[in-house]
PDB file of C-alpha atoms in Angstrom:
ATOM      1  CA  LYS A 151     144.285 199.710 -49.670  1.00  0.00           C
ATOM      2  CA  THR A 152     147.423 198.077 -50.863  1.00  0.00           C
ATOM      3  CA  MET A 153     150.718 199.179 -52.535  1.00  0.00           C
ATOM      4  CA  TRP A 154     149.616 197.623 -55.639  1.00  0.00           C
ATOM      5  CA  GLY A 155     146.469 198.289 -57.885  1.00  0.00           C
ATOM      6  CA  GLY A 156     143.882 195.694 -58.722  1.00  0.00           C
ATOM      7  CA  ILE A 157     144.535 193.953 -55.257  1.00  0.00           C
ATOM      8  CA  GLN A 158     141.501 193.306 -53.274  1.00  0.00           C
ATOM      9  CA  ARG A 159     140.849 191.786 -49.823  1.00  0.00           C
ATOM     10  CA  LEU A 160     139.223 188.647 -49.126  1.00  0.00           C
ATOM     11  CA  GLY A 161     136.135 189.401 -46.755  1.00  0.00           C
ATOM     12  CA  ALA A 162     135.270 187.561 -43.683  1.00  0.00           C
ATOM     13  CA  GLY A 163     135.364 183.823 -44.140  1.00  0.00           C
ATOM     14  CA  GLU A 164     136.071 183.878 -47.792  1.00  0.00           C
ATOM     15  CA  ARG A 165     138.704 181.954 -49.630  1.00  0.00           C
ATOM     16  CA  LEU A 166     140.298 182.408 -53.069  1.00  0.00           C
ATOM     17  CA  SER A 167     140.278 179.355 -55.077  1.00  0.00           C
ATOM     18  CA  VAL A 168     142.222 179.019 -58.496  1.00  0.00           C
ATOM     19  CA  GLU A 169     141.303 176.246 -60.462  1.00  0.00           C
ATOM     20  CA  ASP A 170     142.325 175.678 -64.729  1.00  0.00           C
ATOM     21  CA  GLY A 171     143.277 179.234 -64.429  1.00  0.00           C
ATOM     22  CA  GLU A 172     139.952 180.478 -63.253  1.00  0.00           C
ATOM     23  CA  VAL A 173     139.934 182.613 -60.211  1.00  0.00           C
ATOM     24  CA  ALA A 174     136.821 182.691 -57.790  1.00  0.00           C
ATOM     25  CA  VAL A 175     136.198 184.219 -54.376  1.00  0.00           C
ATOM     26  CA  ILE A 176     134.274 181.322 -52.323  1.00  0.00           C
ATOM     27  CA  ALA A 177     132.079 182.147 -49.409  1.00  0.00           C
ATOM     28  CA  ALA A 178     132.630 179.803 -46.269  1.00  0.00           C
ATOM     29  CA  PRO A 179     129.754 177.861 -45.332  1.00  0.00           C
ATOM     30  CA  GLN A 180     127.412 179.340 -42.659  1.00  0.00           C
ATOM     31  CA  PRO A 181     127.933 177.406 -39.351  1.00  0.00           C
ATOM     32  CA  GLN A 182     124.991 175.212 -38.373  1.00  0.00           C
ATOM     33  CA  GLN A 183     122.723 177.242 -35.854  1.00  0.00           C
ATOM     34  CA  PRO A 184     122.842 174.896 -32.455  1.00  0.00           C
ATOM     35  CA  SER A 185     119.720 172.793 -31.976  1.00  0.00           C
ATOM     36  CA  SER A 186     119.382 174.117 -28.566  1.00  0.00           C
ATOM     37  CA  SER A 187     118.954 177.844 -27.351  1.00  0.00           C
ATOM     38  CA  ASP A 188     119.657 176.465 -23.782  1.00  0.00           C
ATOM     39  CA  PRO A 189     122.290 178.553 -22.015  1.00  0.00           C
ATOM     40  CA  GLU A 190     123.495 175.815 -19.865  1.00  0.00           C
ATOM     41  CA  SER A 191     124.392 173.887 -23.366  1.00  0.00           C
ATOM     42  CA  SER A 192     125.748 176.620 -25.008  1.00  0.00           C
ATOM     43  CA  ILE A 193     128.245 177.248 -22.044  1.00  0.00           C
ATOM     44  CA  GLU A 194     129.198 173.613 -21.735  1.00  0.00           C
ATOM     45  CA  ARG A 195     130.061 173.820 -25.745  1.00  0.00           C
ATOM     46  CA  ILE A 196     131.903 176.795 -24.903  1.00  0.00           C
ATOM     47  CA  ASP A 197     133.869 175.177 -22.247  1.00  0.00           C
ATOM     48  CA  LEU A 198     134.755 171.803 -24.298  1.00  0.00           C
ATOM     49  CA  ALA A 199     136.030 174.214 -27.076  1.00  0.00           C
ATOM     50  CA  LEU A 200     138.433 176.059 -24.706  1.00  0.00           C
ATOM     51  CA  GLN A 201     139.396 173.039 -23.167  1.00  0.00           C
ATOM     52  CA  GLN A 202     140.370 171.526 -26.434  1.00  0.00           C
ATOM     53  CA  ALA A 203     142.142 174.677 -27.736  1.00  0.00           C
ATOM     54  CA  VAL A 204     144.205 174.559 -24.772  1.00  0.00           C
ATOM     55  CA  ARG A 205     145.209 171.126 -24.847  1.00  0.00           C
ATOM     56  CA  THR A 206     145.947 171.375 -28.438  1.00  0.00           C
ATOM     57  CA  ALA A 207     147.995 174.654 -27.918  1.00  0.00           C
ATOM     58  CA  TRP A 208     150.222 172.971 -25.362  1.00  0.00           C
ATOM     59  CA  GLU A 209     150.961 169.725 -27.148  1.00  0.00           C
ATOM     60  CA  GLY A 210     154.090 169.042 -29.137  1.00  0.00           C
ATOM     61  CA  PRO A 211     157.462 169.068 -28.493  1.00  0.00           C
ATOM     62  CA  GLY A 212     159.710 171.967 -27.135  1.00  0.00           C
ATOM     63  CA  ARG A 213     159.306 174.731 -24.622  1.00  0.00           C
ATOM     64  CA  THR A 214     155.784 176.214 -24.462  1.00  0.00           C
ATOM     65  CA  ALA A 215     155.192 179.660 -22.521  1.00  0.00           C
ATOM     66  CA  LEU A 216     151.717 181.509 -21.939  1.00  0.00           C
ATOM     67  CA  CYS A 217     152.162 185.312 -23.172  1.00  0.00           C
ATOM     68  CA  LEU A 218     150.120 186.495 -19.942  1.00  0.00           C
ATOM     69  CA  SER A 219     148.925 189.707 -19.394  1.00  0.00           C
ATOM     70  CA  ALA A 220     146.480 191.120 -16.991  1.00  0.00           C
ATOM     71  CA  GLY A 221     143.447 190.720 -20.024  1.00  0.00           C
ATOM     72  CA  LEU A 222     140.520 188.226 -19.794  1.00  0.00           C
ATOM     73  CA  ASP A 223     141.773 186.369 -22.805  1.00  0.00           C
ATOM     74  CA  SER A 224     145.115 184.943 -21.285  1.00  0.00           C
ATOM     75  CA  ARG A 225     143.982 184.809 -17.605  1.00  0.00           C
ATOM     76  CA  THR A 226     141.046 182.489 -19.279  1.00  0.00           C
ATOM     77  CA  LEU A 227     143.369 180.170 -21.004  1.00  0.00           C
ATOM     78  CA  MET A 228     145.918 180.118 -17.628  1.00  0.00           C
ATOM     79  CA  ALA A 229     143.026 179.081 -15.826  1.00  0.00           C
ATOM     80  CA  VAL A 230     141.936 176.407 -18.413  1.00  0.00           C
ATOM     81  CA  ALA A 231     145.449 175.107 -18.346  1.00  0.00           C
ATOM     82  CA  HIS A 232     145.525 175.044 -14.762  1.00  0.00           C
ATOM     83  CA  LYS A 233     142.249 173.171 -14.247  1.00  0.00           C
ATOM     84  CA  GLN A 234     143.960 170.702 -16.653  1.00  0.00           C
ATOM     85  CA  GLY A 235     146.774 170.315 -14.702  1.00  0.00           C
ATOM     86  CA  ILE A 236     149.273 171.482 -17.361  1.00  0.00           C
ATOM     87  CA  SER A 237     152.455 172.794 -15.909  1.00  0.00           C
ATOM     88  CA  GLN A 238     152.722 176.488 -16.834  1.00  0.00           C
ATOM     89  CA  ILE A 239     155.388 178.930 -17.685  1.00  0.00           C
ATOM     90  CA  CYS A 240     154.287 182.413 -18.049  1.00  0.00           C
ATOM     91  CA  VAL A 241     155.802 185.450 -19.743  1.00  0.00           C
ATOM     92  CA  THR A 242     154.959 188.902 -19.612  1.00  0.00           C
ATOM     93  CA  ASN A 243     156.109 191.947 -21.493  1.00  0.00           C
ATOM     94  CA  GLY A 244     156.114 195.463 -20.178  1.00  0.00           C
ATOM     95  CA  ILE A 245     157.711 198.253 -18.480  1.00  0.00           C
ATOM     96  CA  GLU A 246     159.154 197.366 -15.073  1.00  0.00           C
ATOM     97  CA  GLY A 247     156.795 198.361 -12.298  1.00  0.00           C
ATOM     98  CA  SER A 248     153.706 198.559 -14.579  1.00  0.00           C
ATOM     99  CA  ILE A 249     150.675 197.345 -12.974  1.00  0.00           C
ATOM    100  CA  GLU A 250     150.454 194.545 -15.692  1.00  0.00           C
ATOM    101  CA  LEU A 251     153.514 193.130 -14.469  1.00  0.00           C
ATOM    102  CA  ARG A 252     152.304 192.993 -11.201  1.00  0.00           C
ATOM    103  CA  LEU A 253     149.270 191.564 -11.550  1.00  0.00           C
ATOM    104  CA  ALA A 254     150.638 188.780 -13.758  1.00  0.00           C
ATOM    105  CA  ASP A 255     152.935 187.781 -11.178  1.00  0.00           C
ATOM    106  CA  ARG A 256     150.324 187.627  -8.686  1.00  0.00           C
ATOM    107  CA  MET A 257     148.355 185.590 -10.617  1.00  0.00           C
ATOM    108  CA  CYS A 258     151.472 183.173 -11.188  1.00  0.00           C
ATOM    109  CA  ARG A 259     151.662 183.119  -7.579  1.00  0.00           C
ATOM    110  CA  THR A 260     148.547 182.030  -6.684  1.00  0.00           C
ATOM    111  CA  LEU A 261     148.462 179.121  -9.366  1.00  0.00           C
ATOM    112  CA  ASN A 262     151.915 178.182  -8.686  1.00  0.00           C
ATOM    113  CA  ALA A 263     153.160 179.085 -12.429  1.00  0.00           C
ATOM    114  CA  ASP A 264     156.675 179.633 -13.397  1.00  0.00           C
ATOM    115  CA  TYR A 265     156.638 183.458 -14.187  1.00  0.00           C
ATOM    116  CA  LEU A 266     159.245 185.422 -16.431  1.00  0.00           C
ATOM    117  CA  THR A 267     159.079 188.988 -17.272  1.00  0.00           C
ATOM    118  CA  CYS A 268     160.474 190.447 -21.063  1.00  0.00           C
ATOM    119  CA  LEU A 269     161.038 194.049 -20.070  1.00  0.00           C
ATOM    120  CA  LEU A 270     160.841 196.702 -22.904  1.00  0.00           C
ATOM    121  CA  GLU A 271     163.424 199.421 -22.267  1.00  0.00           C
ATOM    122  CA  LYS A 272     162.786 202.822 -23.553  1.00  0.00           C
ATOM    123  CA  GLN A 273     165.025 202.638 -26.756  1.00  0.00           C
ATOM    124  CA  VAL A 274     162.832 199.242 -27.556  1.00  0.00           C
ATOM    125  CA  VAL A 275     159.464 201.238 -27.346  1.00  0.00           C
ATOM    126  CA  ASP A 276     160.834 204.177 -29.429  1.00  0.00           C
ATOM    127  CA  GLN A 277     161.895 201.573 -31.710  1.00  0.00           C
ATOM    128  CA  ILE A 278     158.500 199.888 -32.045  1.00  0.00           C
ATOM    129  CA  LEU A 279     156.534 203.073 -31.971  1.00  0.00           C
ATOM    130  CA  LEU A 280     158.614 204.193 -35.252  1.00  0.00           C
ATOM    131  CA  SER A 281     158.381 200.938 -36.823  1.00  0.00           C
ATOM    132  CA  ALA A 282     154.182 200.852 -36.222  1.00  0.00           C
ATOM    133  CA  SER A 283     154.117 204.059 -37.639  1.00  0.00           C
ATOM    134  CA  GLU A 284     155.799 202.961 -40.689  1.00  0.00           C
ATOM    135  CA  VAL A 285     153.717 199.868 -41.118  1.00  0.00           C
ATOM    136  CA  ALA A 286     150.318 201.836 -40.191  1.00  0.00           C
ATOM    137  CA  ARG A 287     151.272 204.017 -43.198  1.00  0.00           C
ATOM    138  CA  ILE A 288     151.936 201.452 -45.385  1.00  0.00           C
ATOM    139  CA  THR A 289     149.017 199.197 -44.767  1.00  0.00           C
ATOM    140  CA  ASP A 290     146.669 202.338 -44.104  1.00  0.00           C
ATOM    141  CA  GLY A 291     146.030 202.013 -40.610  1.00  0.00           C
ATOM    142  CA  GLU A 292     145.875 198.422 -40.495  1.00  0.00           C
ATOM    143  CA  GLY A 293     149.439 197.621 -38.798  1.00  0.00           C
ATOM    144  CA  THR A 294     149.084 197.871 -35.313  1.00  0.00           C
ATOM    145  CA  ILE A 295     151.448 198.809 -32.249  1.00  0.00           C
ATOM    146  CA  GLN A 296     150.788 195.466 -30.712  1.00  0.00           C
ATOM    147  CA  GLY A 297     151.402 193.293 -34.070  1.00  0.00           C
ATOM    148  CA  THR A 298     154.826 195.321 -34.081  1.00  0.00           C
ATOM    149  CA  ASN A 299     155.564 194.505 -30.704  1.00  0.00           C
ATOM    150  CA  MET A 300     155.016 191.198 -31.080  1.00  0.00           C
ATOM    151  CA  LEU A 301     157.221 190.708 -34.099  1.00  0.00           C
ATOM    152  CA  HIS A 302     160.100 192.025 -32.081  1.00  0.00           C
ATOM    153  CA  LEU A 303     159.162 190.000 -29.028  1.00  0.00           C
ATOM    154  CA  THR A 304     158.960 186.497 -30.953  1.00  0.00           C
ATOM    155  CA  LYS A 305     162.601 187.056 -31.577  1.00  0.00           C
ATOM    156  CA  LYS A 306     163.165 187.635 -28.096  1.00  0.00           C
ATOM    157  CA  TYR A 307     161.310 184.851 -26.619  1.00  0.00           C
ATOM    158  CA  ARG A 308     163.175 182.329 -29.062  1.00  0.00           C
ATOM    159  CA  SER A 309     166.438 184.046 -29.013  1.00  0.00           C
ATOM    160  CA  HIS A 310     166.791 185.006 -25.299  1.00  0.00           C
ATOM    161  CA  LEU A 311     164.369 182.894 -23.536  1.00  0.00           C
ATOM    162  CA  GLY A 312     164.352 179.782 -25.383  1.00  0.00           C
ATOM    163  CA  PHE A 313     160.725 179.188 -25.988  1.00  0.00           C
ATOM    164  CA  ASP A 314     159.495 177.253 -28.854  1.00  0.00           C
ATOM    165  CA  ARG A 315     156.025 178.419 -29.020  1.00  0.00           C
ATOM    166  CA  VAL A 316     154.212 181.298 -26.866  1.00  0.00           C
ATOM    167  CA  ILE A 317     150.291 180.988 -26.721  1.00  0.00           C
ATOM    168  CA  ARG A 318     148.743 184.361 -26.855  1.00  0.00           C
ATOM    169  CA  GLY A 319     145.407 185.061 -25.757  1.00  0.00           C
ATOM    170  CA  ILE A 320     144.592 187.931 -27.948  1.00  0.00           C
ATOM    171  CA  GLY A 321     141.255 187.795 -29.668  1.00  0.00           C
ATOM    172  CA  GLY A 322     140.462 184.453 -27.701  1.00  0.00           C
ATOM    173  CA  GLU A 323     142.953 182.222 -29.351  1.00  0.00           C
TER     174      GLU A 323
END
């Protein structure tokens, strides 16, 4: 659902092409199936892809941090970066005293990573919830509290903590 009539969503892997005034929806090519169904080979390919993604994410000028939750995605990124010898600054957002902040602190101490917290005050949480409900109303439920929260925190990471990029593990980025 959109705010305008005649607007449609592209499906997964589709792209919109406009050429000579003609509009076409083009499906993405289907990925080739691996030639081997060997589990060890699959694990090696996933490991290589993760290593390259982490290396690429940390490359470049400026100050980079890992948005570290107690979840599997960010812990995996942290472990891969640690294995590669990448010096890490981790930041966790949350409410003071939460289990997530305590677990993230423990992980950083274990791997000798710098650790910062970005605390959410009650009035900020209330504003995020209010904004998220408005976004959800406009987008027919597709706007999330997490997405709205990250918009707020991105500004805070840059202005208060001085980061140029923050790597997030949501969805296995």
